[in-house]
């Protein structure tokens, strides 16, 4: 135990930089657009786009998928920006395979989430649009086919997540819709009826515009034929009415074994759909204490992330909000409700940031999930706030307290962009989590974690009776006197998809003494000790089926 | 308001003095008319603008009050009364950004005023300027250590920043100073919740709800947190239900206001297209959403007048006047309505008030002249037309009326 503490202290005392920007060097050279950068005339120009870290070709390396929107005035024919898929070549570089893979689509893309919808072992993608969303089935040969349900319609889709809400072994889909947006009838800042923010003319919305309705799609695919049915109404998703829904994250917040859905909502109370185990949901965010701010105010919720930050075995929640407000850190009370711990935990320091993607990332592998947030304003020209803002890395001190270590973390963290999407994952399999960020009208940022501190083990879970992506499975590790837990999750952060694999920092410990997997539906599988320093594949009912040592 | 602390230019003093007298007699309608006359006589008479603002504010007409205060500030930008009252009105409307420059001037004009510093601090706090807010709250407390708003405000600011050890004594002192002010108990209860001291939080919040916080949703939100912390699920649910009910009420009201504004916009479109009936229909719907809006009532009166629905028009005009009695336009319109209904006595009375409120409007005197002619009061009619012509020398109709009255 003494050794563990000493090593943990060593990690905390390490000097930076911890993260180094490697995006361009790695080959992520394209620019991802969302409206004009000097003047936002419409709210549709403000959300930016999402990113994903997924292993689409099952070579054990995380690939990058990045969504682009466009510009309202458009681009000359043939030069329209498209979504990009970058294949990880294994030497910390990527190659663009978008066209070959069939995903180089233009349009007003927004978010992305992933999951194996047909349980064929290859990760599929869902891309939300202002327009018609697109569902891609991964054929397993490096290409994708468009299997978008015909009834998907044209909306303004934002965050999305796959989950198996009814435990039938097939991944269903939840999609947030932001605004029922009508470009022609929305006032412009330079028009006769502009909107104002702090006495300056700005684009209008979301308040005053018609909110969207969240959708739930039930997977009814049979024999390889992809079919999703809209069950939003009968499942109770429509019941709370229209909302300005943004990010979607799934979590079993009351640990009843059934996945619940949290939607961060802009300018209204956020929502949690509690799974009633019968194919329906009940909205309970107010009762659960995760709808509003600590003082009962509606906030402009943007991004969300879930992890057990205090090590009690229950999932906690972090949410980013608009400028002049604090983020929320909701600590799980273990009784179906949460208490706001934002200020007490040290996240009450800044109100000048407008937060988007948020992720729990144990960057120093000490076993305590840290928090990373990306920021950026929605109004480029205003005098009262910075459009490009730095990122924030909060280190979890292990006693419910966080401290801002961004300056030590390096220039890559302190870099100012108007960032939106964020995905967390270890793209070079060195046992340290890295960060992928989408920046509005700029290249992606790829923050390579270089901090040589602590040990870790990474679990890749594969379902068989349950969904193949193992979304909803919970791994619990015993490390000394501590218990670490994590859930495989689709969606989350801000319109983005992080690595499905669960990476656990072990501090100075050489192994996790015991590993327990709870598969969706509740089946428990106990795995023995797992040494640090490797990616371990655990298949449902088959135990450990593969091990791969970390790269040096 | 200190109405008697200033001097008035001699030539305008009569109207102003009359206004003061009516004000002290609590005849605010007549007082307004007199103060308006004083302002007509001397537009730089700051005190009259302030008096008008005071009366409007008393009657709950914040918009008119603010307009009068801003006029006063144009004349005297450092007028402390106007700065204070205008900033308060902005703060009441949640327009912190507009209150900010006024309060910054007020603080320099009255550097030893704890309330100016505390108000400025509150605006800084609302705008996320924590450092500025703390500095101003502390300055207010230096000037007056027992100043409740500064104690409560600084306590709340520090509690929200997690500085509980410093915050709690301030909030406790605030509740001791003003034990019957619900805000102090609410803020103390909220801070105690944050610290997990739920039994005391619950006591403070119950007290807050009994002392005037019963219609404040946030009191019940905090109370729910306290009950939750105490493990009282039933009580927590009840508090959350009350919170939801009050929040819904607030939202419904805001939604009605928004709808009213949208309907007015639609009405404007119909009006421009000459579709008076459709415009009136939209305005009537807007009025249902926002019944206390005098401007809206005036617009409805005007539309119905144009459509020759005089009885309806009269009703709307009278309602507008009851809300905003010193607006000459409303009296003028009512005069025109009565004239068209052939109710000449009432028409004359309304037009005379309009003329008194706004003695520089030619059309008012012309209309008055027409009524007087119809009543057979030739000499008075000539005088009215004569004034109309002098005020609007290019108006042919007024001159024709004057000639006709002189040579019947």
PDB file of N, CA and C in Angstrom, chain A residues 155-231:
ATOM      1  N   UNK A 155     -34.597  16.245 -39.719  1.00  0.00           N
ATOM      2  CA  UNK A 155     -34.666  17.013 -38.457  1.00  0.00           C
ATOM      3  C   UNK A 155     -33.318  17.684 -38.254  1.00  0.00           C
ATOM      4  N   UNK A 156     -33.102  18.184 -37.030  1.00  0.00           N
ATOM      5  CA  UNK A 156     -31.789  18.686 -36.662  1.00  0.00           C
ATOM      6  C   UNK A 156     -31.249  17.769 -35.560  1.00  0.00           C
ATOM      7  N   UNK A 157     -30.688  16.649 -35.983  1.00  0.00           N
ATOM      8  CA  UNK A 157     -30.158  15.690 -35.030  1.00  0.00           C
ATOM      9  C   UNK A 157     -28.857  16.187 -34.434  1.00  0.00           C
ATOM     10  N   UNK A 158     -28.646  15.893 -33.166  1.00  0.00           N
ATOM     11  CA  UNK A 158     -27.410  16.329 -32.495  1.00  0.00           C
ATOM     12  C   UNK A 158     -26.723  15.113 -31.875  1.00  0.00           C
ATOM     13  N   UNK A 159     -26.879  14.938 -30.559  1.00  0.00           N
ATOM     14  CA  UNK A 159     -26.235  13.809 -29.906  1.00  0.00           C
ATOM     15  C   UNK A 159     -27.002  12.519 -30.158  1.00  0.00           C
ATOM     16  N   UNK A 160     -26.272  11.404 -30.104  1.00  0.00           N
ATOM     17  CA  UNK A 160     -26.934  10.112 -30.270  1.00  0.00           C
ATOM     18  C   UNK A 160     -26.173   9.060 -29.477  1.00  0.00           C
ATOM     19  N   UNK A 161     -26.820   7.947 -29.232  1.00  0.00           N
ATOM     20  CA  UNK A 161     -26.157   6.837 -28.538  1.00  0.00           C
ATOM     21  C   UNK A 161     -26.894   5.549 -28.849  1.00  0.00           C
ATOM     22  N   UNK A 162     -26.126   4.475 -28.981  1.00  0.00           N
ATOM     23  CA  UNK A 162     -26.722   3.146 -29.093  1.00  0.00           C
ATOM     24  C   UNK A 162     -26.816   2.543 -27.699  1.00  0.00           C
ATOM     25  N   UNK A 163     -27.878   1.815 -27.458  1.00  0.00           N
ATOM     26  CA  UNK A 163     -28.045   1.110 -26.179  1.00  0.00           C
ATOM     27  C   UNK A 163     -29.033  -0.032 -26.408  1.00  0.00           C
ATOM     28  N   UNK A 164     -28.936  -1.044 -25.591  1.00  0.00           N
ATOM     29  CA  UNK A 164     -29.917  -2.123 -25.687  1.00  0.00           C
ATOM     30  C   UNK A 164     -30.896  -1.956 -24.530  1.00  0.00           C
ATOM     31  N   UNK A 165     -31.911  -1.117 -24.764  1.00  0.00           N
ATOM     32  CA  UNK A 165     -32.757  -0.726 -23.625  1.00  0.00           C
ATOM     33  C   UNK A 165     -33.698  -1.835 -23.173  1.00  0.00           C
ATOM     34  N   UNK A 166     -33.953  -2.818 -24.064  1.00  0.00           N
ATOM     35  CA  UNK A 166     -34.896  -3.876 -23.688  1.00  0.00           C
ATOM     36  C   UNK A 166     -34.216  -5.239 -23.546  1.00  0.00           C
ATOM     37  N   UNK A 167     -32.879  -5.222 -23.556  1.00  0.00           N
ATOM     38  CA  UNK A 167     -32.113  -6.462 -23.331  1.00  0.00           C
ATOM     39  C   UNK A 167     -32.484  -7.575 -24.296  1.00  0.00           C
ATOM     40  N   UNK A 168     -32.726  -7.198 -25.538  1.00  0.00           N
ATOM     41  CA  UNK A 168     -33.015  -8.252 -26.523  1.00  0.00           C
ATOM     42  C   UNK A 168     -31.759  -8.621 -27.318  1.00  0.00           C
ATOM     43  N   UNK A 169     -30.629  -8.051 -26.918  1.00  0.00           N
ATOM     44  CA  UNK A 169     -29.370  -8.396 -27.564  1.00  0.00           C
ATOM     45  C   UNK A 169     -29.070  -7.570 -28.803  1.00  0.00           C
ATOM     46  N   UNK A 170     -29.982  -6.665 -29.163  1.00  0.00           N
ATOM     47  CA  UNK A 170     -29.743  -5.813 -30.336  1.00  0.00           C
ATOM     48  C   UNK A 170     -29.670  -4.355 -29.886  1.00  0.00           C
ATOM     49  N   UNK A 171     -28.780  -3.634 -30.513  1.00  0.00           N
ATOM     50  CA  UNK A 171     -28.595  -2.242 -30.108  1.00  0.00           C
ATOM     51  C   UNK A 171     -29.678  -1.339 -30.677  1.00  0.00           C
ATOM     52  N   UNK A 172     -30.312  -0.617 -29.806  1.00  0.00           N
ATOM     53  CA  UNK A 172     -31.311   0.376 -30.204  1.00  0.00           C
ATOM     54  C   UNK A 172     -30.603   1.737 -30.270  1.00  0.00           C
ATOM     55  N   UNK A 173     -31.336   2.742 -30.614  1.00  0.00           N
ATOM     56  CA  UNK A 173     -30.690   4.038 -30.871  1.00  0.00           C
ATOM     57  C   UNK A 173     -31.526   5.177 -30.299  1.00  0.00           C
ATOM     58  N   UNK A 174     -30.852   6.072 -29.599  1.00  0.00           N
ATOM     59  CA  UNK A 174     -31.543   7.288 -29.145  1.00  0.00           C
ATOM     60  C   UNK A 174     -30.848   8.496 -29.783  1.00  0.00           C
ATOM     61  N   UNK A 175     -31.658   9.428 -30.263  1.00  0.00           N
ATOM     62  CA  UNK A 175     -31.124  10.605 -30.952  1.00  0.00           C
ATOM     63  C   UNK A 175     -31.799  11.856 -30.382  1.00  0.00           C
ATOM     64  N   UNK A 176     -30.981  12.832 -30.006  1.00  0.00           N
ATOM     65  CA  UNK A 176     -31.532  14.122 -29.566  1.00  0.00           C
ATOM     66  C   UNK A 176     -31.718  15.018 -30.789  1.00  0.00           C
ATOM     67  N   UNK A 177     -32.776  15.775 -30.775  1.00  0.00           N
ATOM     68  CA  UNK A 177     -33.005  16.762 -31.849  1.00  0.00           C
ATOM     69  C   UNK A 177     -33.078  18.128 -31.205  1.00  0.00           C
ATOM     70  N   UNK A 178     -32.370  19.079 -31.781  1.00  0.00           N
ATOM     71  CA  UNK A 178     -32.148  20.359 -31.091  1.00  0.00           C
ATOM     72  C   UNK A 178     -33.291  21.352 -31.307  1.00  0.00           C
ATOM     73  N   UNK A 179     -33.398  21.829 -32.538  1.00  0.00           N
ATOM     74  CA  UNK A 179     -34.399  22.859 -32.853  1.00  0.00           C
ATOM     75  C   UNK A 179     -35.117  22.444 -34.131  1.00  0.00           C
ATOM     76  N   UNK A 180     -36.403  22.673 -34.159  1.00  0.00           N
ATOM     77  CA  UNK A 180     -37.151  22.489 -35.398  1.00  0.00           C
ATOM     78  C   UNK A 180     -36.891  23.767 -36.211  1.00  0.00           C
ATOM     79  N   UNK A 181     -35.793  23.754 -36.928  1.00  0.00           N
ATOM     80  CA  UNK A 181     -35.207  25.002 -37.419  1.00  0.00           C
ATOM     81  C   UNK A 181     -35.688  25.372 -38.813  1.00  0.00           C
ATOM     82  N   UNK A 182     -36.054  26.624 -38.939  1.00  0.00           N
ATOM     83  CA  UNK A 182     -36.533  27.134 -40.214  1.00  0.00           C
ATOM     84  C   UNK A 182     -35.697  28.365 -40.561  1.00  0.00           C
ATOM     85  N   UNK A 183     -34.763  28.160 -41.445  1.00  0.00           N
ATOM     86  CA  UNK A 183     -33.820  29.226 -41.799  1.00  0.00           C
ATOM     87  C   UNK A 183     -34.534  30.487 -42.283  1.00  0.00           C
ATOM     88  N   UNK A 184     -35.608  30.265 -43.063  1.00  0.00           N
ATOM     89  CA  UNK A 184     -36.268  31.418 -43.699  1.00  0.00           C
ATOM     90  C   UNK A 184     -36.958  32.322 -42.683  1.00  0.00           C
ATOM     91  N   UNK A 185     -37.439  31.723 -41.596  1.00  0.00           N
ATOM     92  CA  UNK A 185     -38.211  32.523 -40.647  1.00  0.00           C
ATOM     93  C   UNK A 185     -37.461  32.817 -39.353  1.00  0.00           C
ATOM     94  N   UNK A 186     -36.154  32.682 -39.393  1.00  0.00           N
ATOM     95  CA  UNK A 186     -35.370  32.997 -38.194  1.00  0.00           C
ATOM     96  C   UNK A 186     -34.665  34.335 -38.402  1.00  0.00           C
ATOM     97  N   UNK A 187     -34.827  35.258 -37.456  1.00  0.00           N
ATOM     98  CA  UNK A 187     -34.190  36.575 -37.640  1.00  0.00           C
ATOM     99  C   UNK A 187     -32.663  36.487 -37.648  1.00  0.00           C
ATOM    100  N   UNK A 188     -32.055  37.390 -38.386  1.00  0.00           N
ATOM    101  CA  UNK A 188     -30.586  37.488 -38.435  1.00  0.00           C
ATOM    102  C   UNK A 188     -30.123  38.667 -37.570  1.00  0.00           C
ATOM    103  N   UNK A 189     -28.889  38.649 -37.134  1.00  0.00           N
ATOM    104  CA  UNK A 189     -28.395  39.781 -36.326  1.00  0.00           C
ATOM    105  C   UNK A 189     -28.408  41.106 -37.081  1.00  0.00           C
ATOM    106  N   UNK A 190     -28.258  41.029 -38.406  1.00  0.00           N
ATOM    107  CA  UNK A 190     -28.246  42.270 -39.193  1.00  0.00           C
ATOM    108  C   UNK A 190     -29.617  42.562 -39.800  1.00  0.00           C
ATOM    109  N   UNK A 191     -30.625  41.839 -39.358  1.00  0.00           N
ATOM    110  CA  UNK A 191     -31.970  42.036 -39.897  1.00  0.00           C
ATOM    111  C   UNK A 191     -32.796  42.981 -39.052  1.00  0.00           C
ATOM    112  N   UNK A 192     -34.083  43.103 -39.385  1.00  0.00           N
ATOM    113  CA  UNK A 192     -34.935  44.058 -38.666  1.00  0.00           C
ATOM    114  C   UNK A 192     -35.254  43.639 -37.229  1.00  0.00           C
ATOM    115  N   UNK A 193     -35.176  42.354 -36.926  1.00  0.00           N
ATOM    116  CA  UNK A 193     -35.506  41.928 -35.555  1.00  0.00           C
ATOM    117  C   UNK A 193     -34.369  41.088 -34.977  1.00  0.00           C
ATOM    118  N   UNK A 194     -33.217  41.700 -34.724  1.00  0.00           N
ATOM    119  CA  UNK A 194     -32.085  40.905 -34.235  1.00  0.00           C
ATOM    120  C   UNK A 194     -32.275  40.485 -32.779  1.00  0.00           C
ATOM    121  N   UNK A 195     -31.571  39.473 -32.371  1.00  0.00           N
ATOM    122  CA  UNK A 195     -31.558  39.101 -30.967  1.00  0.00           C
ATOM    123  C   UNK A 195     -30.322  39.726 -30.326  1.00  0.00           C
ATOM    124  N   UNK A 196     -30.364  39.843 -29.010  1.00  0.00           N
ATOM    125  CA  UNK A 196     -29.257  40.503 -28.318  1.00  0.00           C
ATOM    126  C   UNK A 196     -28.697  39.611 -27.232  1.00  0.00           C
ATOM    127  N   UNK A 197     -27.407  39.722 -27.026  1.00  0.00           N
ATOM    128  CA  UNK A 197     -26.736  39.070 -25.891  1.00  0.00           C
ATOM    129  C   UNK A 197     -25.779  40.102 -25.315  1.00  0.00           C
ATOM    130  N   UNK A 198     -26.028  40.436 -24.059  1.00  0.00           N
ATOM    131  CA  UNK A 198     -25.226  41.463 -23.395  1.00  0.00           C
ATOM    132  C   UNK A 198     -25.141  42.727 -24.245  1.00  0.00           C
ATOM    133  N   UNK A 199     -26.310  43.137 -24.758  1.00  0.00           N
ATOM    134  CA  UNK A 199     -26.423  44.393 -25.501  1.00  0.00           C
ATOM    135  C   UNK A 199     -25.779  44.356 -26.883  1.00  0.00           C
ATOM    136  N   UNK A 200     -25.369  43.202 -27.368  1.00  0.00           N
ATOM    137  CA  UNK A 200     -24.799  43.113 -28.712  1.00  0.00           C
ATOM    138  C   UNK A 200     -25.721  42.264 -29.586  1.00  0.00           C
ATOM    139  N   UNK A 201     -25.816  42.643 -30.844  1.00  0.00           N
ATOM    140  CA  UNK A 201     -26.673  41.913 -31.771  1.00  0.00           C
ATOM    141  C   UNK A 201     -26.040  40.562 -32.102  1.00  0.00           C
ATOM    142  N   UNK A 202     -26.805  39.514 -31.913  1.00  0.00           N
ATOM    143  CA  UNK A 202     -26.280  38.164 -32.174  1.00  0.00           C
ATOM    144  C   UNK A 202     -27.353  37.325 -32.870  1.00  0.00           C
ATOM    145  N   UNK A 203     -26.952  36.146 -33.278  1.00  0.00           N
ATOM    146  CA  UNK A 203     -27.932  35.239 -33.886  1.00  0.00           C
ATOM    147  C   UNK A 203     -28.978  34.824 -32.842  1.00  0.00           C
ATOM    148  N   UNK A 204     -30.114  34.393 -33.303  1.00  0.00           N
ATOM    149  CA  UNK A 204     -31.213  34.070 -32.388  1.00  0.00           C
ATOM    150  C   UNK A 204     -31.221  32.583 -32.040  1.00  0.00           C
ATOM    151  N   UNK A 205     -31.638  32.306 -30.828  1.00  0.00           N
ATOM    152  CA  UNK A 205     -31.899  30.942 -30.437  1.00  0.00           C
ATOM    153  C   UNK A 205     -30.985  30.444 -29.330  1.00  0.00           C
ATOM    154  N   UNK A 206     -31.279  29.276 -28.729  1.00  0.00           N
ATOM    155  CA  UNK A 206     -32.446  28.483 -29.111  1.00  0.00           C
ATOM    156  C   UNK A 206     -33.766  29.041 -28.584  1.00  0.00           C
ATOM    157  N   UNK A 207     -33.690  29.846 -27.503  1.00  0.00           N
ATOM    158  CA  UNK A 207     -34.958  30.350 -26.961  1.00  0.00           C
ATOM    159  C   UNK A 207     -35.675  31.176 -28.014  1.00  0.00           C
ATOM    160  N   UNK A 208     -36.956  30.967 -28.111  1.00  0.00           N
ATOM    161  CA  UNK A 208     -37.735  31.663 -29.133  1.00  0.00           C
ATOM    162  C   UNK A 208     -37.912  30.810 -30.378  1.00  0.00           C
ATOM    163  N   UNK A 209     -37.100  29.774 -30.534  1.00  0.00           N
ATOM    164  CA  UNK A 209     -37.255  28.857 -31.665  1.00  0.00           C
ATOM    165  C   UNK A 209     -37.948  27.586 -31.162  1.00  0.00           C
ATOM    166  N   UNK A 210     -38.493  26.843 -32.117  1.00  0.00           N
ATOM    167  CA  UNK A 210     -39.272  25.660 -31.741  1.00  0.00           C
ATOM    168  C   UNK A 210     -38.325  24.497 -31.386  1.00  0.00           C
ATOM    169  N   UNK A 211     -38.450  23.957 -30.167  1.00  0.00           N
ATOM    170  CA  UNK A 211     -37.539  22.869 -29.797  1.00  0.00           C
ATOM    171  C   UNK A 211     -37.843  21.574 -30.562  1.00  0.00           C
ATOM    172  N   UNK A 212     -36.848  20.680 -30.576  1.00  0.00           N
ATOM    173  CA  UNK A 212     -37.012  19.396 -31.255  1.00  0.00           C
ATOM    174  C   UNK A 212     -37.494  18.313 -30.298  1.00  0.00           C
ATOM    175  N   UNK A 213     -37.789  17.159 -30.870  1.00  0.00           N
ATOM    176  CA  UNK A 213     -38.254  16.021 -30.067  1.00  0.00           C
ATOM    177  C   UNK A 213     -37.210  14.906 -30.123  1.00  0.00           C
ATOM    178  N   UNK A 214     -36.858  14.376 -28.965  1.00  0.00           N
ATOM    179  CA  UNK A 214     -35.916  13.267 -28.947  1.00  0.00           C
ATOM    180  C   UNK A 214     -36.585  12.018 -29.523  1.00  0.00           C
ATOM    181  N   UNK A 215     -35.780  11.163 -30.166  1.00  0.00           N
ATOM    182  CA  UNK A 215     -36.336   9.952 -30.787  1.00  0.00           C
ATOM    183  C   UNK A 215     -35.649   8.710 -30.239  1.00  0.00           C
ATOM    184  N   UNK A 216     -36.427   7.649 -30.107  1.00  0.00           N
ATOM    185  CA  UNK A 216     -35.877   6.344 -29.744  1.00  0.00           C
ATOM    186  C   UNK A 216     -36.240   5.366 -30.850  1.00  0.00           C
ATOM    187  N   UNK A 217     -35.232   4.655 -31.360  1.00  0.00           N
ATOM    188  CA  UNK A 217     -35.432   3.694 -32.449  1.00  0.00           C
ATOM    189  C   UNK A 217     -35.144   2.302 -31.919  1.00  0.00           C
ATOM    190  N   UNK A 218     -36.116   1.414 -32.102  1.00  0.00           N
ATOM    191  CA  UNK A 218     -35.950   0.032 -31.660  1.00  0.00           C
ATOM    192  C   UNK A 218     -35.386  -0.788 -32.811  1.00  0.00           C
ATOM    193  N   UNK A 219     -34.342  -1.540 -32.512  1.00  0.00           N
ATOM    194  CA  UNK A 219     -33.674  -2.351 -33.536  1.00  0.00           C
ATOM    195  C   UNK A 219     -34.493  -3.614 -33.793  1.00  0.00           C
ATOM    196  N   UNK A 220     -35.023  -3.696 -34.987  1.00  0.00           N
ATOM    197  CA  UNK A 220     -35.839  -4.858 -35.342  1.00  0.00           C
ATOM    198  C   UNK A 220     -35.241  -5.579 -36.549  1.00  0.00           C
ATOM    199  N   UNK A 221     -33.911  -5.511 -36.614  1.00  0.00           N
ATOM    200  CA  UNK A 221     -33.216  -6.143 -37.748  1.00  0.00           C
ATOM    201  C   UNK A 221     -33.355  -7.660 -37.659  1.00  0.00           C
ATOM    202  N   UNK A 222     -33.549  -8.251 -38.805  1.00  0.00           N
ATOM    203  CA  UNK A 222     -33.671  -9.716 -38.866  1.00  0.00           C
ATOM    204  C   UNK A 222     -32.785 -10.213 -40.001  1.00  0.00           C
ATOM    205  N   UNK A 223     -32.020 -11.258 -39.721  1.00  0.00           N
ATOM    206  CA  UNK A 223     -31.183 -11.931 -40.718  1.00  0.00           C
ATOM    207  C   UNK A 223     -30.392 -10.944 -41.571  1.00  0.00           C
ATOM    208  N   UNK A 224     -29.740 -10.042 -40.903  1.00  0.00           N
ATOM    209  CA  UNK A 224     -28.886  -9.114 -41.628  1.00  0.00           C
ATOM    210  C   UNK A 224     -29.621  -7.961 -42.281  1.00  0.00           C
ATOM    211  N   UNK A 225     -30.952  -7.997 -42.284  1.00  0.00           N
ATOM    212  CA  UNK A 225     -31.697  -6.883 -42.870  1.00  0.00           C
ATOM    213  C   UNK A 225     -31.927  -5.846 -41.773  1.00  0.00           C
ATOM    214  N   UNK A 226     -31.329  -4.667 -41.981  1.00  0.00           N
ATOM    215  CA  UNK A 226     -31.372  -3.639 -40.935  1.00  0.00           C
ATOM    216  C   UNK A 226     -32.731  -2.942 -40.938  1.00  0.00           C
ATOM    217  N   UNK A 227     -33.352  -2.948 -39.764  1.00  0.00           N
ATOM    218  CA  UNK A 227     -34.637  -2.259 -39.642  1.00  0.00           C
ATOM    219  C   UNK A 227     -34.730  -1.644 -38.239  1.00  0.00           C
ATOM    220  N   UNK A 228     -35.053  -0.395 -38.193  1.00  0.00           N
ATOM    221  CA  UNK A 228     -35.267   0.299 -36.922  1.00  0.00           C
ATOM    222  C   UNK A 228     -36.664   0.922 -36.922  1.00  0.00           C
ATOM    223  N   UNK A 229     -37.390   0.731 -35.827  1.00  0.00           N
ATOM    224  CA  UNK A 229     -38.745   1.303 -35.739  1.00  0.00           C
ATOM    225  C   UNK A 229     -38.743   2.444 -34.722  1.00  0.00           C
ATOM    226  N   UNK A 230     -39.406   3.516 -35.074  1.00  0.00           N
ATOM    227  CA  UNK A 230     -39.516   4.662 -34.165  1.00  0.00           C
ATOM    228  C   UNK A 230     -40.513   4.331 -33.045  1.00  0.00           C
ATOM    229  N   UNK A 231     -39.996   4.186 -31.826  1.00  0.00           N
ATOM    230  CA  UNK A 231     -40.864   3.837 -30.693  1.00  0.00           C
ATOM    231  C   UNK A 231     -40.921   4.982 -29.679  1.00  0.00           C
TER     232      UNK A 231
END
